[in-house]
GROMACS .gro file of C-alpha atoms in nm:
model
  420
    1MET     CA    1   0.881  -1.205  -0.958
    2THR     CA    2   0.969  -0.863  -0.902
    3PRO     CA    3   1.266  -0.762  -1.139
    4ILE     CA    4   1.622  -0.715  -1.023
    5TYR     CA    5   1.826  -0.438  -1.119
    6LEU     CA    6   2.150  -0.542  -1.247
    7SER     CA    7   2.291  -0.251  -1.442
    8ALA     CA    8   2.180   0.027  -1.644
    9GLN     CA    9   2.139  -0.235  -1.947
   10HIS     CA   10   1.972  -0.481  -1.774
   11SER     CA   11   1.740  -0.298  -1.539
   12ARG     CA   12   1.480  -0.558  -1.513
   13TRP     CA   13   1.600  -0.892  -1.483
   14THR     CA   14   1.378  -1.188  -1.383
   15PRO     CA   15   1.550  -1.519  -1.282
   16LYS     CA   16   1.296  -1.827  -1.305
   17THR     CA   17   1.526  -2.110  -1.356
   18GLU     CA   18   1.868  -2.242  -1.239
   19THR     CA   19   1.980  -2.192  -1.612
   20ASP     CA   20   1.881  -1.814  -1.588
   21LEU     CA   21   2.107  -1.759  -1.259
   22GLN     CA   22   2.392  -1.973  -1.433
   23ASP     CA   23   2.369  -1.756  -1.770
   24ALA     CA   24   2.381  -1.446  -1.588
   25ILE     CA   25   2.709  -1.578  -1.413
   26ASP     CA   26   2.904  -1.678  -1.748
   27GLY     CA   27   2.773  -1.341  -1.908
   28GLY     CA   28   2.952  -1.169  -1.628
   29LEU     CA   29   2.585  -0.963  -1.512
   30LEU     CA   30   2.599  -1.130  -1.140
   31GLU     CA   31   2.803  -0.915  -0.923
   32GLU     CA   32   2.735  -0.737  -0.607
   33SER     CA   33   2.620  -0.390  -0.591
   34HIS     CA   34   2.463  -0.143  -0.440
   35TYR     CA   35   2.118  -0.316  -0.544
   36VAL     CA   36   2.243  -0.675  -0.532
   37ASP     CA   37   2.388  -0.893  -0.282
   38LEU     CA   38   2.499  -1.300  -0.348
   39LYS     CA   39   2.552  -1.521  -0.058
   40GLU     CA   40   2.582  -1.891  -0.074
   41VAL     CA   41   2.401  -1.948   0.249
   42PRO     CA   42   2.239  -1.733   0.518
   43SER     CA   43   2.486  -1.514   0.706
   44SER     CA   44   2.609  -1.727   0.990
   45LYS     CA   45   2.799  -1.482   1.174
   46ASN     CA   46   2.621  -1.329   1.468
   47GLY     CA   47   2.344  -1.551   1.306
   48ASN     CA   48   2.004  -1.419   1.221
   49LYS     CA   49   2.083  -1.050   1.341
   50GLU     CA   50   2.337  -1.040   1.032
   51SER     CA   51   2.073  -1.140   0.799
   52ALA     CA   52   1.856  -0.880   0.925
   53ARG     CA   53   2.132  -0.655   0.887
   54ASP     CA   54   2.184  -0.733   0.513
   55MET     CA   55   1.804  -0.700   0.445
   56ALA     CA   56   1.800  -0.350   0.648
   57SER     CA   57   2.053  -0.202   0.412
   58PHE     CA   58   1.880  -0.265   0.097
   59ALA     CA   59   1.558  -0.079   0.253
   60ILE     CA   60   1.662   0.270   0.177
   61ASP     CA   61   1.715   0.217  -0.230
   62SER     CA   62   1.563  -0.133  -0.269
   63GLY     CA   63   1.766  -0.423  -0.378
   64THR     CA   64   1.793  -0.806  -0.379
   65LEU     CA   65   1.976  -1.057  -0.178
   66ILE     CA   66   2.011  -1.400  -0.385
   67ILE     CA   67   2.107  -1.697  -0.159
   68GLY     CA   68   2.276  -2.015  -0.324
   69ILE     CA   69   2.568  -1.853  -0.518
   70ALA     CA   70   2.912  -1.917  -0.360
   71GLU     CA   71   3.199  -1.626  -0.423
   72ASP     CA   72   3.549  -1.735  -0.492
   73LYS     CA   73   3.678  -1.404  -0.365
   74THR     CA   74   4.045  -1.480  -0.483
   75ASN     CA   75   3.947  -1.550  -0.841
   76ARG     CA   76   3.655  -1.276  -0.799
   77ALA     CA   77   3.418  -1.563  -0.926
   78PHE     CA   78   3.077  -1.663  -0.873
   79THR     CA   79   2.926  -2.047  -0.885
   80LEU     CA   80   2.582  -2.210  -0.811
   81ALA     CA   81   2.556  -2.355  -0.464
   82PRO     CA   82   2.199  -2.479  -0.414
   83GLN     CA   83   2.070  -2.491  -0.086
   84PRO     CA   84   1.833  -2.685   0.138
   85LEU     CA   85   1.490  -2.462   0.067
   86SER     CA   86   1.264  -2.613   0.290
   87GLY     CA   87   1.180  -2.341   0.514
   88LEU     CA   88   1.416  -2.079   0.429
   89ALA     CA   89   1.174  -1.834   0.298
   90GLU     CA   90   0.952  -1.836   0.605
   91LYS     CA   91   1.285  -1.783   0.800
   92MET     CA   92   1.388  -1.471   0.602
   93GLU     CA   93   1.075  -1.356   0.625
   94GLN     CA   94   1.049  -1.371   1.047
   95ILE     CA   95   1.385  -1.245   1.046
   96ALA     CA   96   1.295  -0.914   0.850
   97ARG     CA   97   0.998  -0.864   1.058
   98SER     CA   98   1.095  -0.921   1.401
   99LEU     CA   99   1.448  -0.808   1.428
  100CYS     CA  100   1.421  -0.527   1.176
  101ASP     CA  101   1.277  -0.180   1.366
  102PRO     CA  102   1.061  -0.080   1.235
  103ALA     CA  103   0.936  -0.449   1.084
  104LEU     CA  104   1.040  -0.469   0.706
  105THR     CA  105   0.826  -0.661   0.459
  106ILE     CA  106   0.975  -0.836   0.190
  107LEU     CA  107   0.927  -1.032  -0.122
  108THR     CA  108   1.065  -1.402  -0.164
  109SER     CA  109   1.056  -1.655  -0.483
  110GLU     CA  110   1.211  -1.991  -0.475
  111ILE     CA  111   1.421  -2.131  -0.783
  112PRO     CA  112   1.457  -2.525  -0.725
  113SER     CA  113   1.793  -2.710  -0.860
  114ASP     CA  114   1.735  -2.898  -1.177
  115ALA     CA  115   1.922  -3.190  -0.980
  116ASP     CA  116   1.710  -3.171  -0.668
  117ALA     CA  117   1.376  -2.962  -0.619
  118THR     CA  118   1.444  -3.008  -0.285
  119GLN     CA  119   1.748  -2.736  -0.295
  120GLY     CA  120   1.787  -2.443  -0.471
  121TYR     CA  121   1.794  -2.047  -0.456
  122LEU     CA  122   1.596  -1.804  -0.249
  123VAL     CA  123   1.560  -1.451  -0.421
  124ILE     CA  124   1.494  -1.213  -0.187
  125HIS     CA  125   1.369  -0.888  -0.317
  126ILE     CA  126   1.343  -0.597  -0.020
  127PRO     CA  127   1.154  -0.289  -0.159
  128ALA     CA  128   1.244   0.090  -0.112
  129SER     CA  129   1.047   0.104   0.244
  130PRO     CA  130   0.859   0.406   0.308
  131VAL     CA  131   0.953   0.374   0.669
  132ALA     CA  132   1.351   0.317   0.602
  133PRO     CA  133   1.570   0.323   0.763
  134HIS     CA  134   1.549   0.033   0.987
  135MET     CA  135   1.727  -0.016   1.263
  136VAL     CA  136   1.899  -0.352   1.377
  137ASP     CA  137   2.043  -0.409   1.732
  138GLY     CA  138   2.034  -0.025   1.811
  139LYS     CA  139   2.194   0.059   1.486
  140TYR     CA  140   2.069   0.210   1.145
  141TYR     CA  141   2.183   0.040   0.819
  142GLY     CA  142   2.248   0.149   0.466
  143ARG     CA  143   2.436   0.023   0.196
  144GLY     CA  144   2.741   0.145   0.013
  145ASP     CA  145   2.840   0.062  -0.344
  146LYS     CA  146   2.901  -0.305  -0.233
  147THR     CA  147   2.872  -0.343   0.128
  148LYS     CA  148   2.636  -0.251   0.411
  149HIS     CA  149   2.757  -0.010   0.661
  150VAL     CA  150   2.612   0.184   0.944
  151LEU     CA  151   2.429   0.470   0.917
  152SER     CA  152   2.578   0.853   1.082
  153ASP     CA  153   2.358   1.046   1.277
  154ALA     CA  154   2.317   1.275   0.970
  155ASP     CA  155   2.221   1.049   0.738
  156VAL     CA  156   1.930   0.922   0.938
  157VAL     CA  157   1.807   1.275   1.035
  158GLY     CA  158   1.848   1.352   0.640
  159LEU     CA  159   1.620   1.022   0.540
  160HIS     CA  160   1.350   1.104   0.848
  161GLU     CA  161   1.321   1.479   0.690
  162HIS     CA  162   1.296   1.336   0.349
  163ARG     CA  163   0.965   1.166   0.494
  164ARG     CA  164   0.833   1.415   0.642
  165SER     CA  165   0.863   1.651   0.324
  166THR     CA  166   0.675   1.355   0.135
  167ASP     CA  167   0.429   1.349   0.416
  168ARG     CA  168   0.381   1.739   0.355
  169ASP     CA  169   0.330   1.658  -0.023
  170THR     CA  170   0.104   1.417   0.041
  171LEU     CA  171  -0.131   1.627   0.277
  172ALA     CA  172  -0.125   1.918   0.017
  173LEU     CA  173  -0.263   1.675  -0.245
  174LEU     CA  174  -0.553   1.549   0.008
  175GLN     CA  175  -0.606   1.916   0.094
  176GLU     CA  176  -0.670   1.979  -0.266
  177GLU     CA  177  -0.953   1.692  -0.282
  178ILE     CA  178  -1.157   1.816   0.039
  179ASP     CA  179  -1.101   2.175  -0.080
  180ASN     CA  180  -1.299   2.029  -0.420
  181ASP     CA  181  -1.553   1.844  -0.243
  182PRO     CA  182  -1.834   1.815  -0.484
  183ILE     CA  183  -2.111   1.824  -0.221
  184THR     CA  184  -2.146   2.144  -0.013
  185GLY     CA  185  -2.413   2.370   0.093
  186GLU     CA  186  -2.815   2.295   0.158
  187TYR     CA  187  -2.702   1.914   0.027
  188ARG     CA  188  -2.436   1.889   0.309
  189ARG     CA  189  -2.528   1.651   0.590
  190GLN     CA  190  -2.308   1.371   0.631
  191ALA     CA  191  -1.942   1.290   0.689
  192HIS     CA  192  -1.742   1.283   0.382
  193LEU     CA  193  -1.431   1.031   0.305
  194PHE     CA  194  -1.147   1.068   0.086
  195LEU     CA  195  -0.858   0.844  -0.024
  196LEU     CA  196  -0.531   0.903  -0.192
  197ALA     CA  197  -0.250   0.739  -0.367
  198HIS     CA  198   0.023   0.861  -0.578
  199PRO     CA  199   0.299   0.694  -0.713
  200LEU     CA  200   0.640   0.837  -0.558
  201ALA     CA  201   0.863   0.750  -0.871
  202GLY     CA  202   0.611   0.634  -1.140
  203PRO     CA  203   0.664   0.814  -1.523
  204SER     CA  204   0.411   1.125  -1.581
  205ASP     CA  205   0.211   0.866  -1.819
  206MET     CA  206   0.199   0.589  -1.607
  207LEU     CA  207  -0.178   0.515  -1.630
  208VAL     CA  208  -0.244   0.666  -1.954
  209ASP     CA  209  -0.364   0.357  -2.148
  210LEU     CA  210  -0.619   0.286  -1.870
  211ALA     CA  211  -0.750   0.630  -1.798
  212SER     CA  212  -0.784   0.749  -2.178
  213GLY     CA  213  -0.730   0.455  -2.416
  214ASN     CA  214  -0.947   0.294  -2.609
  215ASN     CA  215  -1.237   0.159  -2.415
  216TRP     CA  216  -1.141   0.369  -2.112
  217ASN     CA  217  -1.503   0.358  -1.964
  218GLN     CA  218  -1.534  -0.035  -1.965
  219ASN     CA  219  -1.160  -0.071  -1.860
  220LEU     CA  220  -1.207   0.109  -1.578
  221ALA     CA  221  -1.561  -0.090  -1.477
  222ILE     CA  222  -1.326  -0.393  -1.528
  223PHE     CA  223  -1.043  -0.268  -1.286
  224ILE     CA  224  -1.282  -0.174  -1.019
  225ASN     CA  225  -1.435  -0.489  -1.011
  226GLN     CA  226  -1.085  -0.695  -0.978
  227ALA     CA  227  -1.098  -0.530  -0.623
  228PHE     CA  228  -1.405  -0.753  -0.556
  229THR     CA  229  -1.239  -1.085  -0.557
  230ILE     CA  230  -1.388  -1.394  -0.363
  231GLU     CA  231  -1.098  -1.355  -0.134
  232LEU     CA  232  -1.153  -1.003  -0.067
  233ASN     CA  233  -1.511  -1.022  -0.034
  234THR     CA  234  -1.494  -1.279   0.228
  235LEU     CA  235  -1.232  -1.096   0.433
  236LEU     CA  236  -1.455  -0.789   0.441
  237GLU     CA  237  -1.783  -0.950   0.459
  238GLY     CA  238  -2.007  -0.748   0.673
  239THR     CA  239  -1.815  -0.428   0.589
  240ASP     CA  240  -1.963  -0.317   0.287
  241VAL     CA  241  -2.133   0.021   0.304
  242SER     CA  242  -2.339   0.146   0.007
  243PRO     CA  243  -2.281   0.333  -0.225
  244SER     CA  244  -1.986   0.064  -0.280
  245LEU     CA  245  -1.753   0.133  -0.590
  246GLN     CA  246  -1.893  -0.133  -0.773
  247GLU     CA  247  -2.204   0.151  -0.786
  248ALA     CA  248  -1.984   0.380  -0.962
  249GLY     CA  249  -2.150   0.256  -1.302
  250ASN     CA  250  -2.100   0.580  -1.500
  251GLY     CA  251  -1.798   0.700  -1.667
  252PHE     CA  252  -1.673   1.086  -1.704
  253ARG     CA  253  -1.358   1.253  -1.800
  254ARG     CA  254  -1.210   1.443  -1.558
  255GLY     CA  255  -0.889   1.699  -1.559
  256ALA     CA  256  -0.642   1.449  -1.492
  257GLY     CA  257  -0.797   1.127  -1.636
  258ALA     CA  258  -1.138   0.963  -1.592
  259ALA     CA  259  -1.342   0.856  -1.315
  260ARG     CA  260  -1.609   0.586  -1.239
  261ALA     CA  261  -1.866   0.757  -1.031
  262SER     CA  262  -2.227   0.735  -0.935
  263SER     CA  263  -2.426   0.930  -1.181
  264ASN     CA  264  -2.534   1.213  -0.929
  265LEU     CA  265  -2.143   1.329  -0.989
  266GLY     CA  266  -2.158   1.396  -1.370
  267HIS     CA  267  -1.994   1.596  -1.613
  268GLY     CA  268  -1.753   1.855  -1.436
  269ARG     CA  269  -1.804   1.673  -1.154
  270ILE     CA  270  -2.132   1.869  -1.078
  271PHE     CA  271  -2.339   1.733  -0.790
  272THR     CA  272  -2.742   1.675  -0.887
  273PRO     CA  273  -2.908   1.473  -0.633
  274ASN     CA  274  -3.135   1.221  -0.807
  275ASN     CA  275  -3.254   1.020  -0.531
  276GLU     CA  276  -3.490   1.119  -0.259
  277ILE     CA  277  -3.447   0.877   0.004
  278PHE     CA  278  -3.048   0.889  -0.014
  279PRO     CA  279  -3.010   1.234  -0.167
  280GLU     CA  280  -2.650   1.301  -0.086
  281ASP     CA  281  -2.518   0.935  -0.130
  282ALA     CA  282  -2.230   0.964  -0.385
  283ILE     CA  283  -1.921   0.795  -0.496
  284GLU     CA  284  -1.619   0.821  -0.718
  285LEU     CA  285  -1.290   0.641  -0.833
  286GLN     CA  286  -1.048   0.896  -1.021
  287VAL     CA  287  -0.793   0.719  -1.210
  288HIS     CA  288  -0.489   1.003  -1.323
  289GLU     CA  289  -0.272   0.956  -1.636
  290ASP     CA  290   0.015   1.025  -1.405
  291GLY     CA  291  -0.064   0.701  -1.203
  292GLY     CA  292  -0.261   0.896  -0.920
  293LEU     CA  293  -0.587   0.747  -0.785
  294ARG     CA  294  -0.865   0.938  -0.578
  295LEU     CA  295  -1.143   0.788  -0.392
  296PHE     CA  296  -1.436   1.012  -0.287
  297THR     CA  297  -1.754   0.897  -0.122
  298SER     CA  298  -1.984   1.137   0.059
  299ARG     CA  299  -2.170   0.839   0.304
  300PHE     CA  300  -1.909   0.832   0.598
  301SER     CA  301  -2.203   0.890   0.829
  302SER     CA  302  -2.558   0.823   0.817
  303ALA     CA  303  -2.850   0.923   1.020
  304THR     CA  304  -3.011   0.764   1.293
  305ARG     CA  305  -3.350   0.601   1.269
  306ASP     CA  306  -3.508   0.774   1.543
  307GLY     CA  307  -3.618   1.058   1.382
  308SER     CA  308  -3.348   1.282   1.536
  309GLU     CA  309  -3.144   1.294   1.264
  310GLU     CA  310  -2.830   1.266   1.428
  311GLN     CA  311  -2.563   1.166   1.202
  312LEU     CA  312  -2.351   0.856   1.310
  313ILE     CA  313  -2.024   0.781   1.171
  314LEU     CA  314  -1.998   0.426   0.960
  315PRO     CA  315  -1.630   0.317   1.063
  316ALA     CA  316  -1.680   0.007   0.846
  317ALA     CA  317  -1.690   0.254   0.558
  318ALA     CA  318  -1.318   0.356   0.615
  319VAL     CA  319  -1.182   0.023   0.672
  320ASN     CA  320  -1.362  -0.147   0.386
  321HIS     CA  321  -1.303   0.139   0.134
  322THR     CA  322  -0.944   0.119   0.248
  323HIS     CA  323  -0.875  -0.211   0.179
  324ARG     CA  324  -1.035  -0.217  -0.170
  325PHE     CA  325  -0.829   0.106  -0.262
  326LEU     CA  326  -0.508  -0.042  -0.145
  327ALA     CA  327  -0.638  -0.343  -0.365
  328LEU     CA  328  -0.688  -0.146  -0.692
  329ILE     CA  329  -0.328   0.020  -0.616
  330LYS     CA  330  -0.183  -0.347  -0.655
  331ILE     CA  331  -0.380  -0.393  -0.947
  332ALA     CA  332  -0.235  -0.023  -1.084
  333SER     CA  333   0.094  -0.116  -1.029
  334GLU     CA  334   0.098  -0.453  -1.214
  335HIS     CA  335  -0.058  -0.309  -1.508
  336ALA     CA  336   0.183  -0.027  -1.522
  337GLY     CA  337   0.479  -0.264  -1.414
  338TYR     CA  338   0.554   0.008  -1.171
  339PHE     CA  339   0.688  -0.143  -0.837
  340GLY     CA  340   0.815   0.138  -0.637
  341ASN     CA  341   0.671   0.304  -0.325
  342TRP     CA  342   0.308   0.497  -0.311
  343ALA     CA  343   0.232   0.751  -0.115
  344LEU     CA  344  -0.111   0.753   0.082
  345ALA     CA  345  -0.348   0.967   0.250
  346ILE     CA  346  -0.676   0.939   0.385
  347GLY     CA  347  -0.904   1.247   0.501
  348ALA     CA  348  -1.267   1.271   0.656
  349THR     CA  349  -1.447   1.567   0.708
  350GLY     CA  350  -1.791   1.665   0.911
  351LEU     CA  351  -1.662   1.477   1.187
  352ARG     CA  352  -1.693   1.709   1.462
  353GLY     CA  353  -1.931   1.611   1.790
  354LEU     CA  354  -2.001   1.261   1.605
  355ARG     CA  355  -2.020   0.925   1.755
  356VAL     CA  356  -1.988   0.576   1.568
  357HIS     CA  357  -2.280   0.365   1.445
  358SER     CA  358  -2.230   0.003   1.550
  359ASN     CA  359  -2.414  -0.292   1.596
  360ALA     CA  360  -2.500  -0.218   1.956
  361ASN     CA  361  -2.797   0.033   1.995
  362PRO     CA  362  -2.652   0.382   2.043
  363ASN     CA  363  -2.993   0.538   2.153
  364PHE     CA  364  -2.978   0.254   2.443
  365GLY     CA  365  -2.625   0.362   2.571
  366PHE     CA  366  -2.458   0.023   2.460
  367GLY     CA  367  -2.242   0.143   2.164
  368PRO     CA  368  -1.939   0.357   2.151
  369GLN     CA  369  -2.037   0.690   2.310
  370ALA     CA  370  -1.707   0.888   2.227
  371ARG     CA  371  -1.776   1.170   1.994
  372TYR     CA  372  -1.490   1.306   1.781
  373ASP     CA  373  -1.391   1.649   1.868
  374LYS     CA  374  -1.225   1.780   1.524
  375ASP     CA  375  -1.413   1.840   1.207
  376THR     CA  376  -1.152   1.678   1.002
  377TYR     CA  377  -0.924   1.387   1.055
  378THR     CA  378  -0.628   1.328   0.826
  379ARG     CA  379  -0.352   1.071   0.791
  380THR     CA  380  -0.080   1.004   0.526
  381THR     CA  381   0.182   0.685   0.497
  382SER     CA  382   0.378   0.530   0.212
  383VAL     CA  383   0.320   0.189   0.101
  384SER     CA  384   0.575  -0.032  -0.080
  385TRP     CA  385   0.530  -0.321  -0.318
  386ALA     CA  386   0.563  -0.580  -0.079
  387GLU     CA  387   0.347  -0.432   0.169
  388LEU     CA  388   0.069  -0.415  -0.084
  389ASN     CA  389   0.107  -0.800  -0.157
  390ASN     CA  390   0.201  -0.922   0.206
  391ALA     CA  391   0.063  -0.608   0.466
  392PRO     CA  392  -0.262  -0.474   0.323
  393ALA     CA  393  -0.416  -0.485   0.673
  394ALA     CA  394  -0.110  -0.307   0.859
  395THR     CA  395  -0.087  -0.034   0.608
  396THR     CA  396  -0.497  -0.004   0.683
  397GLN     CA  397  -0.416   0.021   1.037
  398ARG     CA  398  -0.175   0.286   0.975
  399LEU     CA  399  -0.429   0.518   0.794
  400VAL     CA  400  -0.746   0.444   1.006
  401GLY     CA  401  -0.603   0.283   1.298
  402PRO     CA  402  -0.584   0.647   1.509
  403LEU     CA  403  -0.945   0.731   1.433
  404LEU     CA  404  -1.086   0.384   1.518
  405ARG     CA  405  -0.896   0.423   1.881
  406ALA     CA  406  -1.045   0.792   1.910
  407LEU     CA  407  -1.413   0.652   1.860
  408GLU     CA  408  -1.339   0.336   2.086
  409ILE     CA  409  -1.415   0.139   1.796
  410GLU     CA  410  -1.076  -0.031   1.667
  411ARG     CA  411  -1.110  -0.370   1.863
  412ALA     CA  412  -1.421  -0.468   1.635
  413TYR     CA  413  -1.189  -0.431   1.319
  414LYS     CA  414  -0.868  -0.600   1.476
  415HIS     CA  415  -0.914  -0.895   1.214
  416LEU     CA  416  -0.869  -0.638   0.914
  417LEU     CA  417  -0.594  -0.438   1.083
  418ALA     CA  418  -0.321  -0.684   1.135
  419ASP     CA  419  -0.210  -0.954   0.867
  420SER     CA  420  -0.200  -1.333   0.951
   0.00000   0.00000   0.00000
């Protein structure tokens, strides 16, 4: 369960039992605030839309809605009031997805009652949304000290400008990675791919133990392997492109932390070709002490086998690496106990005039024939803890979807761009 912020003194409360809830009431810890709302039952006024408004109001700064706690407003007291749990979590998730615009991703956890396990309490965590504010029935909502309110036009404009500022900062970080591409000049033939993640509110030493602690090289290898679970491997079957992250078999120190990389990206990030058949192929994952993650691969295109040496874009590489990169962000979040938002960016270079490689033979005209008309592709977004858990495919779509559509190949990956 995601920790609940009650106060500066109780910033990481994680109730797991009915007793935990009762103890919090008895101790005076549970009260409605900017970050917490308590309800006996889901809002009945205006039906599901009122529940949507409640959740949307938390999406700016994050918060928690707990269902199953009744309030005596006269005496300003709270009591436990367990509710039927069957279907309740699914209902609230559907309301958040269908009635909030943009769709809101939430996390829910059930706490069964000791007396009757079919009844209990639903804890709904609404992370700070990377696309806040969210509209319900034509109005944007925020939250004051204890209640929700309709946002003013100025509030909405300010929030959108803050998001644009974050996007600009993220693009600047991505451009730094592109400018520092280790493979240039005579060795450069292929399109290159870059992925970047940075925690928006993490401490400066967020991943220092992973990047620089004892056994850092071995720990980074373990870290990477956690993105190759049976479940994810099954989902991504048929999309792996060599070199994969598991081929980043060597550890190196980097200026901001450490990296696992192919042997041809050694100390100082100096590229030394060591494979006559695939001289340019390289891959690297950097883990920064401040929580930043960087993925680089030099194989986002490959030459045809007909002797023409035409480079064809490998769209599967973008989809596959993005999914695994998001899995690594989730693992890093859990490792650091950081449940805030991340800024994300993807970039690709060397694309001008290239078309895609597909299972259809492009030399006979059966594959997509669209050629990309720019040298560089970039896209930014942000992702919440809830989206890392419940919507990695939708996040992947935000990053790579525009490129795939431009290349007429999005349909081939539709099952990896929408969450079930």
